[in-house]
Coordinates of C-alpha atoms in Angstrom, one line a residue:
M18 CA 89.6 -130.1 49.2
D19 CA 93.1 -131.3 49.9
Y20 CA 92.5 -135.0 50.5
S21 CA 96.1 -135.9 51.0
T22 CA 96.5 -133.4 53.8
L23 CA 93.2 -134.6 55.3
I24 CA 94.1 -138.3 55.2
I25 CA 97.6 -137.7 56.6
S26 CA 96.2 -135.6 59.5
L27 CA 93.5 -138.2 60.3
L28 CA 96.0 -141.1 60.1
L29 CA 98.5 -139.3 62.4
Y30 CA 95.7 -138.4 64.9
L31 CA 94.3 -141.9 64.9
G32 CA 97.8 -143.4 65.1
V33 CA 98.6 -141.6 68.3
T34 CA 95.2 -142.5 69.7
V35 CA 95.8 -146.1 69.0
L36 CA 99.3 -146.0 70.4
L37 CA 98.0 -144.4 73.7
S38 CA 95.2 -146.9 73.9
V39 CA 97.6 -149.8 73.5
L40 CA 99.8 -148.3 76.2
A41 CA 96.8 -148.0 78.5
Y42 CA 95.6 -151.5 77.7
R43 CA 99.0 -152.9 78.7
H44 CA 98.9 -151.1 82.0
T45 CA 95.3 -152.0 82.8
R46 CA 95.4 -155.3 84.7
T47 CA 93.1 -154.8 87.7
K48 CA 89.7 -153.3 88.4
S49 CA 91.4 -150.4 90.2
D50 CA 93.4 -149.7 87.1
Y51 CA 90.3 -149.7 85.0
L52 CA 88.2 -147.6 87.3
L53 CA 90.7 -145.2 88.9
A54 CA 94.0 -145.6 87.0
G55 CA 95.6 -147.1 90.1
G56 CA 95.1 -143.8 92.0
R57 CA 98.5 -142.3 91.0
T58 CA 97.7 -140.0 88.0
H59 CA 100.0 -137.0 87.5
P60 CA 98.3 -133.7 88.4
V61 CA 98.8 -132.2 85.0
L62 CA 97.4 -135.2 83.3
M63 CA 94.4 -135.1 85.7
A64 CA 93.8 -131.4 85.1
L65 CA 94.0 -131.8 81.3
S66 CA 91.6 -134.8 81.5
Y67 CA 89.2 -132.9 83.7
G68 CA 89.3 -129.9 81.4
S69 CA 88.9 -131.8 78.1
T70 CA 86.1 -133.9 79.6
F71 CA 84.3 -130.8 80.8
I72 CA 84.8 -128.8 77.6
S73 CA 83.4 -130.6 74.6
T74 CA 81.8 -129.8 71.3
S75 CA 78.9 -128.7 73.4
A76 CA 81.0 -125.7 74.5
I77 CA 82.7 -125.0 71.2
I78 CA 79.8 -125.8 68.8
G79 CA 76.7 -125.6 70.9
F80 CA 77.5 -122.7 73.2
G81 CA 79.6 -121.0 70.6
G82 CA 76.4 -121.0 68.5
S83 CA 74.5 -119.7 71.5
A84 CA 77.0 -116.9 71.8
A85 CA 76.4 -116.0 68.2
M86 CA 72.7 -115.5 69.2
F87 CA 73.0 -114.0 72.7
G88 CA 76.4 -112.3 72.3
M89 CA 79.3 -111.6 74.7
S90 CA 77.0 -112.1 77.7
L91 CA 78.0 -115.8 77.6
L92 CA 81.4 -114.8 78.9
W93 CA 79.8 -114.8 82.4
L94 CA 79.7 -118.6 81.9
T95 CA 83.5 -118.5 81.3
F96 CA 83.9 -116.8 84.7
C97 CA 81.6 -119.2 86.3
C98 CA 83.3 -122.2 84.8
I99 CA 86.7 -121.1 86.1
F100 CA 85.6 -119.9 89.5
V101 CA 83.1 -122.7 90.3
G102 CA 84.2 -125.4 87.8
V103 CA 87.9 -125.2 88.6
F104 CA 88.7 -123.2 91.8
I105 CA 85.8 -124.3 94.0
A106 CA 85.6 -127.8 92.3
F107 CA 89.3 -128.5 92.9
V108 CA 90.2 -126.6 96.1
I109 CA 87.1 -127.1 98.1
Y110 CA 85.3 -130.2 96.7
G111 CA 88.2 -132.0 95.0
K112 CA 90.5 -132.3 98.0
R113 CA 87.8 -133.4 100.3
T114 CA 86.5 -135.8 97.8
L115 CA 89.9 -137.4 97.5
Q116 CA 90.3 -137.7 101.3
V117 CA 86.8 -139.2 101.9
G118 CA 86.9 -141.3 98.8
K119 CA 90.1 -143.0 99.8
E120 CA 88.8 -143.7 103.3
L121 CA 85.6 -145.1 101.9
G122 CA 87.4 -147.1 99.2
A123 CA 85.0 -145.7 96.6
S124 CA 85.7 -146.3 92.9
T125 CA 82.7 -144.5 91.4
F126 CA 80.4 -141.5 92.1
P127 CA 77.4 -143.6 93.1
E128 CA 79.5 -145.8 95.3
F129 CA 81.0 -142.8 97.0
I130 CA 77.6 -141.4 98.1
A131 CA 76.3 -144.9 98.9
L132 CA 79.2 -145.9 101.2
R133 CA 79.0 -142.6 103.0
Y134 CA 75.3 -143.3 103.9
K135 CA 75.4 -147.1 104.0
S136 CA 72.7 -147.4 101.4
E137 CA 72.4 -149.8 98.5
F138 CA 69.3 -147.9 97.3
I139 CA 71.3 -144.7 97.0
K140 CA 74.0 -146.4 94.9
K141 CA 71.4 -147.9 92.5
F142 CA 69.4 -144.6 92.3
C143 CA 72.5 -142.6 91.4
A144 CA 73.4 -145.2 88.8
L145 CA 70.0 -145.1 87.2
V146 CA 70.0 -141.3 86.9
I147 CA 73.4 -141.5 85.2
I148 CA 72.4 -144.3 82.9
A149 CA 69.2 -142.7 81.9
G150 CA 70.4 -139.1 81.7
M151 CA 74.0 -139.0 80.5
P152 CA 73.3 -140.5 77.0
L153 CA 71.4 -137.2 76.3
Y154 CA 74.6 -135.2 77.1
A155 CA 76.7 -137.7 75.1
A156 CA 74.3 -137.3 72.1
A157 CA 74.7 -133.5 72.3
V158 CA 78.5 -134.0 72.1
M159 CA 78.2 -136.3 69.1
I160 CA 75.9 -133.9 67.3
G161 CA 78.5 -131.2 67.6
A162 CA 81.2 -133.4 66.0
G163 CA 78.8 -134.8 63.4
R164 CA 77.6 -131.3 62.2
F165 CA 81.2 -130.1 61.7
L166 CA 82.2 -133.2 59.8
E167 CA 79.1 -132.8 57.7
Q168 CA 79.9 -129.2 57.0
L169 CA 83.6 -129.5 56.3
L170 CA 83.9 -132.9 54.7
H171 CA 80.4 -133.1 53.2
L172 CA 79.9 -136.5 54.9
D173 CA 76.5 -137.9 55.5
Y174 CA 75.6 -136.8 59.0
N175 CA 74.4 -140.3 60.2
L176 CA 77.6 -141.9 58.9
A177 CA 79.8 -139.3 60.6
I178 CA 78.0 -139.9 63.9
I179 CA 78.5 -143.7 63.8
I180 CA 82.1 -143.7 62.7
F181 CA 83.0 -141.1 65.3
A182 CA 81.3 -143.0 68.1
V183 CA 82.8 -146.3 67.3
I184 CA 86.4 -144.9 67.3
T185 CA 85.8 -143.3 70.7
A186 CA 84.3 -146.3 72.3
A187 CA 87.2 -148.5 71.0
Y188 CA 89.8 -146.9 73.2
V189 CA 87.6 -146.6 76.3
I190 CA 86.7 -150.2 76.1
S191 CA 90.3 -151.3 75.7
G192 CA 92.0 -149.0 78.2
G193 CA 89.5 -148.0 80.8
I194 CA 90.2 -144.8 82.7
K195 CA 93.9 -145.0 81.7
G196 CA 93.0 -145.0 78.0
V197 CA 90.7 -142.1 78.8
L198 CA 93.3 -140.1 80.7
Y199 CA 96.1 -140.7 78.2
N200 CA 94.0 -139.7 75.2
D201 CA 92.5 -136.8 77.1
A202 CA 95.9 -135.2 77.6
F203 CA 96.8 -135.7 73.9
Q204 CA 93.4 -134.3 72.8
A205 CA 93.5 -131.4 75.3
S206 CA 96.8 -130.3 73.7
I207 CA 95.3 -130.3 70.2
M208 CA 92.2 -128.4 71.5
F209 CA 94.4 -125.7 73.2
V210 CA 96.5 -125.1 70.1
G211 CA 93.4 -125.1 67.8
M212 CA 91.5 -122.6 69.9
I213 CA 94.4 -120.2 70.2
I214 CA 94.9 -120.2 66.4
L215 CA 91.1 -119.7 65.9
F216 CA 91.2 -116.8 68.3
C217 CA 94.1 -115.1 66.5
M218 CA 92.7 -115.7 63.0
T219 CA 89.3 -114.3 63.9
Y220 CA 90.5 -111.1 65.4
S221 CA 93.1 -110.7 62.6
K222 CA 90.4 -111.2 59.9
L223 CA 88.1 -108.6 61.6
G224 CA 90.7 -105.9 62.0
G225 CA 91.9 -106.5 65.6
F226 CA 90.3 -106.3 69.0
T227 CA 89.1 -102.7 69.0
T228 CA 87.8 -102.8 65.4
A229 CA 86.1 -106.1 65.8
H230 CA 84.3 -105.3 69.1
Q231 CA 83.3 -101.9 67.9
A232 CA 81.8 -103.4 64.7
L233 CA 79.8 -105.9 66.8
T234 CA 78.6 -103.1 69.1
D235 CA 77.5 -101.0 66.1
M236 CA 75.4 -103.9 64.8
S237 CA 72.8 -103.6 67.6
H238 CA 70.3 -102.0 65.3
L239 CA 70.4 -105.3 63.2
V240 CA 68.9 -107.4 66.0
P241 CA 65.6 -108.7 64.6
E242 CA 62.4 -107.3 66.2
S243 CA 61.4 -110.7 67.4
M244 CA 64.6 -110.9 69.4
V245 CA 64.4 -107.3 70.7
A246 CA 60.9 -108.2 72.0
K247 CA 62.5 -111.0 74.1
G248 CA 65.1 -108.7 75.6
H249 CA 68.1 -108.7 73.2
L250 CA 70.0 -105.4 73.4
G251 CA 72.9 -106.1 71.1
W252 CA 75.7 -108.6 71.0
T253 CA 78.0 -106.7 73.4
A254 CA 75.3 -106.1 76.1
M255 CA 73.5 -108.3 78.6
P256 CA 69.8 -108.9 77.7
A257 CA 67.3 -106.7 79.4
L258 CA 67.0 -107.5 83.1
G259 CA 64.1 -110.0 83.7
S260 CA 63.4 -110.6 80.0
E261 CA 63.1 -114.0 78.4
Y262 CA 66.6 -113.9 77.1
W263 CA 68.0 -112.7 80.4
W264 CA 66.6 -115.7 82.1
V265 CA 67.8 -118.0 79.4
V266 CA 71.4 -116.7 79.7
V267 CA 71.5 -116.4 83.4
S268 CA 69.5 -119.3 84.7
T269 CA 69.9 -121.9 81.9
L270 CA 73.3 -121.3 80.3
V271 CA 75.3 -119.7 83.1
M272 CA 73.8 -121.2 86.3
G273 CA 72.8 -124.5 84.7
V274 CA 76.3 -125.4 83.5
G275 CA 78.3 -123.2 85.9
I276 CA 76.8 -124.8 89.0
G277 CA 75.9 -128.1 87.6
V278 CA 79.6 -128.9 86.9
L279 CA 80.2 -129.5 90.6
A280 CA 78.0 -132.6 90.5
Q281 CA 79.1 -134.2 87.2
P282 CA 80.0 -137.9 88.0
Q283 CA 82.5 -138.1 85.1
L284 CA 84.4 -135.1 86.6
V285 CA 84.1 -136.0 90.3
V286 CA 85.8 -139.4 89.6
R287 CA 88.9 -137.5 88.3
F288 CA 89.7 -136.4 91.8
L289 CA 90.0 -140.0 92.9
T290 CA 92.7 -140.8 90.3
V291 CA 95.5 -138.8 92.0
K292 CA 97.6 -139.7 94.9
G293 CA 97.0 -136.8 97.3
V294 CA 95.7 -133.3 97.9
Q295 CA 98.9 -131.7 96.8
E296 CA 98.4 -133.1 93.4
I297 CA 95.0 -131.4 93.2
N298 CA 96.5 -128.1 94.3
R299 CA 99.1 -128.3 91.5
A300 CA 96.3 -129.1 89.0
V301 CA 94.3 -125.8 89.6
V302 CA 96.4 -123.5 87.4
V303 CA 96.5 -125.9 84.5
G304 CA 92.8 -126.6 84.7
G305 CA 91.9 -122.9 85.0
L306 CA 94.1 -121.8 82.0
F307 CA 92.6 -124.6 79.9
I308 CA 89.0 -123.6 80.7
L309 CA 89.8 -119.9 80.1
V310 CA 91.1 -120.5 76.6
M311 CA 88.4 -123.1 75.6
T312 CA 85.3 -121.2 76.7
G313 CA 86.7 -117.7 76.3
V314 CA 87.6 -118.2 72.7
A315 CA 84.5 -120.2 71.8
F316 CA 82.1 -117.5 73.2
S317 CA 84.0 -114.5 71.8
V318 CA 84.4 -116.0 68.3
G319 CA 80.8 -117.1 68.4
A320 CA 79.6 -113.6 69.0
L321 CA 82.0 -112.2 66.4
T322 CA 80.7 -114.5 63.7
N323 CA 77.9 -111.9 63.3
V324 CA 80.4 -109.3 62.1
Y325 CA 81.9 -111.7 59.6
F326 CA 78.6 -112.9 58.2
W327 CA 77.3 -109.4 58.0
Q328 CA 80.3 -108.2 56.1
T329 CA 80.4 -111.1 53.7
L330 CA 76.8 -112.2 53.3
G331 CA 74.8 -109.3 54.6
K332 CA 73.3 -111.5 57.2
I333 CA 73.6 -111.9 60.9
S334 CA 74.7 -115.4 62.1
I335 CA 71.3 -117.0 62.8
A336 CA 70.1 -115.8 59.4
A337 CA 73.1 -117.4 57.7
V338 CA 72.1 -120.8 59.1
T339 CA 68.3 -120.5 58.7
D340 CA 66.7 -123.2 56.5
M341 CA 65.1 -121.5 53.6
T342 CA 62.3 -124.1 53.4
T343 CA 61.2 -124.2 57.1
G344 CA 62.5 -120.8 58.2
I345 CA 64.1 -122.4 61.3
P346 CA 67.7 -121.6 62.2
N347 CA 70.1 -124.3 63.4
I348 CA 72.5 -122.4 65.6
D349 CA 74.6 -125.6 66.0
S350 CA 75.8 -125.0 62.4
I351 CA 77.1 -121.4 63.0
I352 CA 80.7 -122.3 64.2
P353 CA 81.1 -125.0 61.5
L354 CA 80.0 -122.6 58.8
F355 CA 82.3 -119.9 60.0
V356 CA 85.3 -122.1 60.1
S357 CA 84.7 -123.6 56.7
S358 CA 84.1 -120.3 55.1
A359 CA 86.4 -117.8 56.9
T360 CA 89.5 -119.8 57.5
P361 CA 92.1 -121.5 55.3
T362 CA 91.6 -125.2 54.3
W363 CA 94.5 -126.3 56.5
F364 CA 93.0 -124.7 59.5
G365 CA 89.7 -126.4 58.8
Y366 CA 91.5 -129.7 59.1
L367 CA 93.2 -128.6 62.3
F368 CA 89.9 -127.4 63.7
M369 CA 88.4 -130.7 62.7
L370 CA 91.0 -132.5 64.9
T371 CA 90.3 -129.9 67.7
L372 CA 86.6 -130.8 67.6
L373 CA 87.2 -134.5 67.3
S374 CA 89.5 -134.2 70.4
A375 CA 86.9 -132.2 72.3
A376 CA 84.2 -134.6 71.5
M377 CA 86.2 -137.8 72.0
S378 CA 87.7 -136.6 75.3
T379 CA 84.2 -135.8 76.7
L380 CA 82.5 -138.9 75.3
S381 CA 85.2 -141.2 76.6
G382 CA 84.6 -140.0 80.1
Q383 CA 80.8 -140.3 79.6
F384 CA 81.0 -143.8 78.2
H385 CA 83.3 -144.9 81.0
V386 CA 81.0 -143.5 83.7
I387 CA 77.8 -144.9 82.1
G388 CA 79.5 -148.3 81.8
T389 CA 80.8 -148.4 85.4
S390 CA 77.4 -147.2 86.7
L391 CA 75.6 -150.0 84.8
C392 CA 77.8 -153.0 85.8
H393 CA 79.7 -151.9 88.9
D394 CA 76.9 -149.9 90.7
L395 CA 73.6 -151.2 89.4
Y396 CA 74.4 -154.9 88.9
N397 CA 77.5 -155.3 91.2
N398 CA 79.2 -157.2 88.4
S399 CA 82.4 -155.2 88.0
T400 CA 84.8 -157.3 85.9
L401 CA 86.9 -155.9 83.0
S402 CA 84.7 -157.7 80.5
S403 CA 81.4 -156.5 82.0
N404 CA 82.7 -152.9 82.2
R405 CA 83.6 -153.1 78.5
L406 CA 80.3 -154.7 77.5
S407 CA 78.4 -151.9 79.4
I408 CA 80.2 -149.3 77.4
L409 CA 78.7 -150.8 74.2
V410 CA 75.2 -150.3 75.7
A411 CA 76.1 -146.6 76.4
L412 CA 77.4 -146.2 72.9
A413 CA 74.2 -147.6 71.3
A414 CA 71.9 -145.4 73.4
S415 CA 73.9 -142.2 72.7
V416 CA 74.1 -142.9 69.0
Y417 CA 70.3 -143.4 68.8
L418 CA 69.7 -140.1 70.5
A419 CA 72.2 -138.3 68.3
L420 CA 70.4 -139.5 65.2
K421 CA 66.9 -138.5 66.6
L422 CA 67.4 -135.2 68.4
P423 CA 66.4 -132.0 66.5
G424 CA 68.6 -129.0 65.5
S425 CA 69.8 -126.3 67.9
I426 CA 69.8 -128.9 70.7
I427 CA 73.4 -129.0 71.8
A428 CA 73.5 -126.2 74.4
V429 CA 70.0 -127.1 75.6
A430 CA 70.6 -130.8 76.1
T431 CA 73.9 -130.0 77.9
A432 CA 72.3 -127.5 80.3
I433 CA 69.4 -130.0 81.0
F434 CA 71.8 -132.7 82.1
F435 CA 73.9 -130.4 84.1
G436 CA 70.9 -129.0 85.8
V437 CA 69.4 -132.4 86.6
C438 CA 72.7 -133.5 88.1
A439 CA 72.9 -130.4 90.3
A440 CA 69.4 -130.8 91.7
T441 CA 69.7 -134.5 92.2
F442 CA 73.3 -135.0 93.4
L443 CA 74.8 -131.7 94.5
P444 CA 73.2 -131.3 98.0
A445 CA 73.8 -135.0 98.8
Y446 CA 77.4 -134.8 97.5
T447 CA 78.1 -131.6 99.4
A448 CA 76.6 -133.1 102.7
A449 CA 78.7 -136.2 102.2
L450 CA 81.8 -134.0 102.3
F451 CA 81.0 -131.3 104.8
W452 CA 77.9 -132.1 106.9
P453 CA 78.2 -135.2 109.2
R454 CA 74.6 -134.6 110.5
A455 CA 73.1 -135.5 107.2
T456 CA 71.1 -138.8 107.3
K457 CA 70.4 -141.5 104.8
S458 CA 66.7 -140.6 104.8
G459 CA 67.6 -137.0 104.2
V460 CA 69.8 -137.8 101.3
I461 CA 67.3 -140.1 99.7
A462 CA 64.5 -137.6 100.1
S463 CA 66.7 -134.9 98.7
M464 CA 67.7 -136.9 95.6
V465 CA 64.1 -137.9 94.9
M466 CA 62.9 -134.3 95.4
G467 CA 65.7 -132.9 93.1
L468 CA 65.0 -135.3 90.3
S469 CA 61.2 -135.3 90.5
S470 CA 61.0 -131.5 90.7
S471 CA 63.3 -131.1 87.8
L472 CA 61.3 -133.5 85.6
L473 CA 58.0 -131.9 86.6
L474 CA 59.2 -128.4 85.9
M475 CA 60.5 -129.5 82.5
T476 CA 57.3 -131.2 81.7
F477 CA 54.7 -128.6 82.8
V478 CA 56.5 -125.3 83.5
H479 CA 59.7 -124.5 81.6
A480 CA 58.6 -123.6 78.1
K481 CA 61.6 -125.0 76.2
E482 CA 61.1 -128.6 77.3
A483 CA 57.4 -128.5 78.1
T484 CA 56.5 -127.3 74.5
A485 CA 58.8 -130.0 73.0
L486 CA 57.4 -132.8 75.1
G487 CA 53.8 -131.8 74.6
L488 CA 52.4 -133.7 77.6
S489 CA 51.1 -130.6 79.3
N490 CA 49.2 -129.7 76.1
I491 CA 47.7 -133.2 75.9
L492 CA 46.6 -133.3 79.5
F493 CA 45.6 -129.6 80.1
G494 CA 45.2 -128.1 76.7
K495 CA 48.1 -125.6 77.0
S496 CA 51.9 -125.9 76.6
T497 CA 52.7 -124.8 80.1
L498 CA 50.7 -124.4 83.3
V499 CA 52.2 -121.0 84.4
G500 CA 52.9 -117.7 82.8
I501 CA 55.7 -115.2 82.4
P502 CA 58.4 -115.2 83.8
W503 CA 58.2 -118.8 85.2
V504 CA 58.1 -120.3 81.7
Y505 CA 61.6 -118.9 81.1
I506 CA 63.2 -119.6 84.5
D507 CA 65.4 -122.7 84.4
P508 CA 64.3 -125.6 86.6
I509 CA 67.6 -125.5 88.5
V510 CA 66.6 -122.2 90.1
I511 CA 63.7 -124.0 91.9
S512 CA 64.7 -127.6 92.1
L513 CA 68.2 -127.2 93.5
P514 CA 67.0 -125.1 96.6
L515 CA 64.1 -127.6 97.0
S516 CA 66.6 -130.5 97.1
A517 CA 68.9 -128.7 99.6
V518 CA 66.1 -127.7 101.9
T519 CA 64.6 -131.2 101.8
L520 CA 68.0 -132.8 102.8
I521 CA 68.4 -130.4 105.7
T522 CA 64.9 -130.7 107.0
V523 CA 64.6 -134.5 106.7
S524 CA 68.1 -135.0 108.2
L525 CA 67.2 -132.9 111.2
L526 CA 64.1 -134.9 111.8
T527 CA 65.7 -138.3 111.4
E528 CA 68.5 -140.2 113.1
K529 CA 71.9 -139.8 111.5
V530 CA 74.0 -142.8 110.3
S531 CA 75.6 -144.6 113.1
A532 CA 79.3 -144.0 113.6
V533 CA 81.3 -146.7 111.6
S534 CA 84.6 -146.9 109.9
L535 CA 84.4 -145.1 106.6
A536 CA 86.4 -147.9 105.1
E537 CA 83.7 -150.4 105.9
K538 CA 82.2 -151.5 102.5
T539 CA 79.0 -153.0 103.6
Y540 CA 75.5 -151.6 103.5

């Protein structure tokens, strides 16, 4: 290990991070600066911040590991992330969010929904969902960074998590959303370069595009029988229609994240940081290109790790990361193992900075949103000091979960949070933008239905969570209350339509909010 190169790289990276944080701190003087960067963020800066907050170690490590397991079918998630997560999110939702948000005078996502429907309950309910749920997603991001540092630098995993979290929280606490935006842009640049180099190195090592993909296709006979029984047809094919793996890929990984992105509070607030709708239009190309490179490379390389490990170890990827004692694979270790064994030392350090950037950019947005939800939305005590103190609470909760969650959890935890956000927030958020007939009662009923149905399905129906929680087994003597295929279908497939239908039905049966000035900030 070249410690001098490692130390110099880390010092340069941290030096720029500190410099940008100090710059943000000097320009953060008001609550508006802290929450929305004054509402005058450059569109390229906003797009890079949006993209780097959206794409974290969850995508690179967690979903890259999932691609090693399920294959190139995860590229459908890349398409969904670009079409839904950028085009629809920016052009349809983003512009309208900016217009309505500025009229309402909203500074946070819960406040946005609450002001539209004149409801203090809605604001606190949204805040509680964010405060309770987002640390799970933040923990998944931390795990991705921690596992790579553990693999590359041979650091103790617990120590890596704590050091990493403290550094991230430091610049969010000091600079607010400006510190987040400045560092996001810097980190996005590193991520972009790192992933392009990884893409080129992987295909070069495996003989080029045609040779690499043909080799992966020819490995279909190496799929273990246990995976074939669940619908796996090879790493360049979709799983068998209607099989367990097909439902996991389509409903959990593609739909859960691809649709759930529209209702992510830490992403929605980015639209409120720019001056006007023209800035959002100008941000679409930058955001789309960034997402294409980040997810496209991660999922392609993830699948191709099977070729590399088979050629060098005589094992497919999940076998290469299977614990010899327990026999349980940890797919979150596949990408770190590939980078540490298949690439030069200097690139391992660059990729370490890429992952640190991916994790820190996402965590900074998460910490900022959890903190503002706690003090601004839940307790109505939004001072600079209270916002900064709230971030410490978010940090502690996220670190605790990162240290306690099991292996192979990154993609699952991310999809769970995205799915819960979609079922709870998306119908209400959409109605706030496009359906004036929606009522306060309809929105409240929709949110409660979305959240409760998601939690019930996870506890008693969807096998992945129900088995882990064990409550169904304790109460009813079996891990789930239903059979195939419902045990494989992600809760979002049921809970999101239920939430939407509830909003429409209750709104049509109740009186809509009286006409008032959108700028009126009373409930």
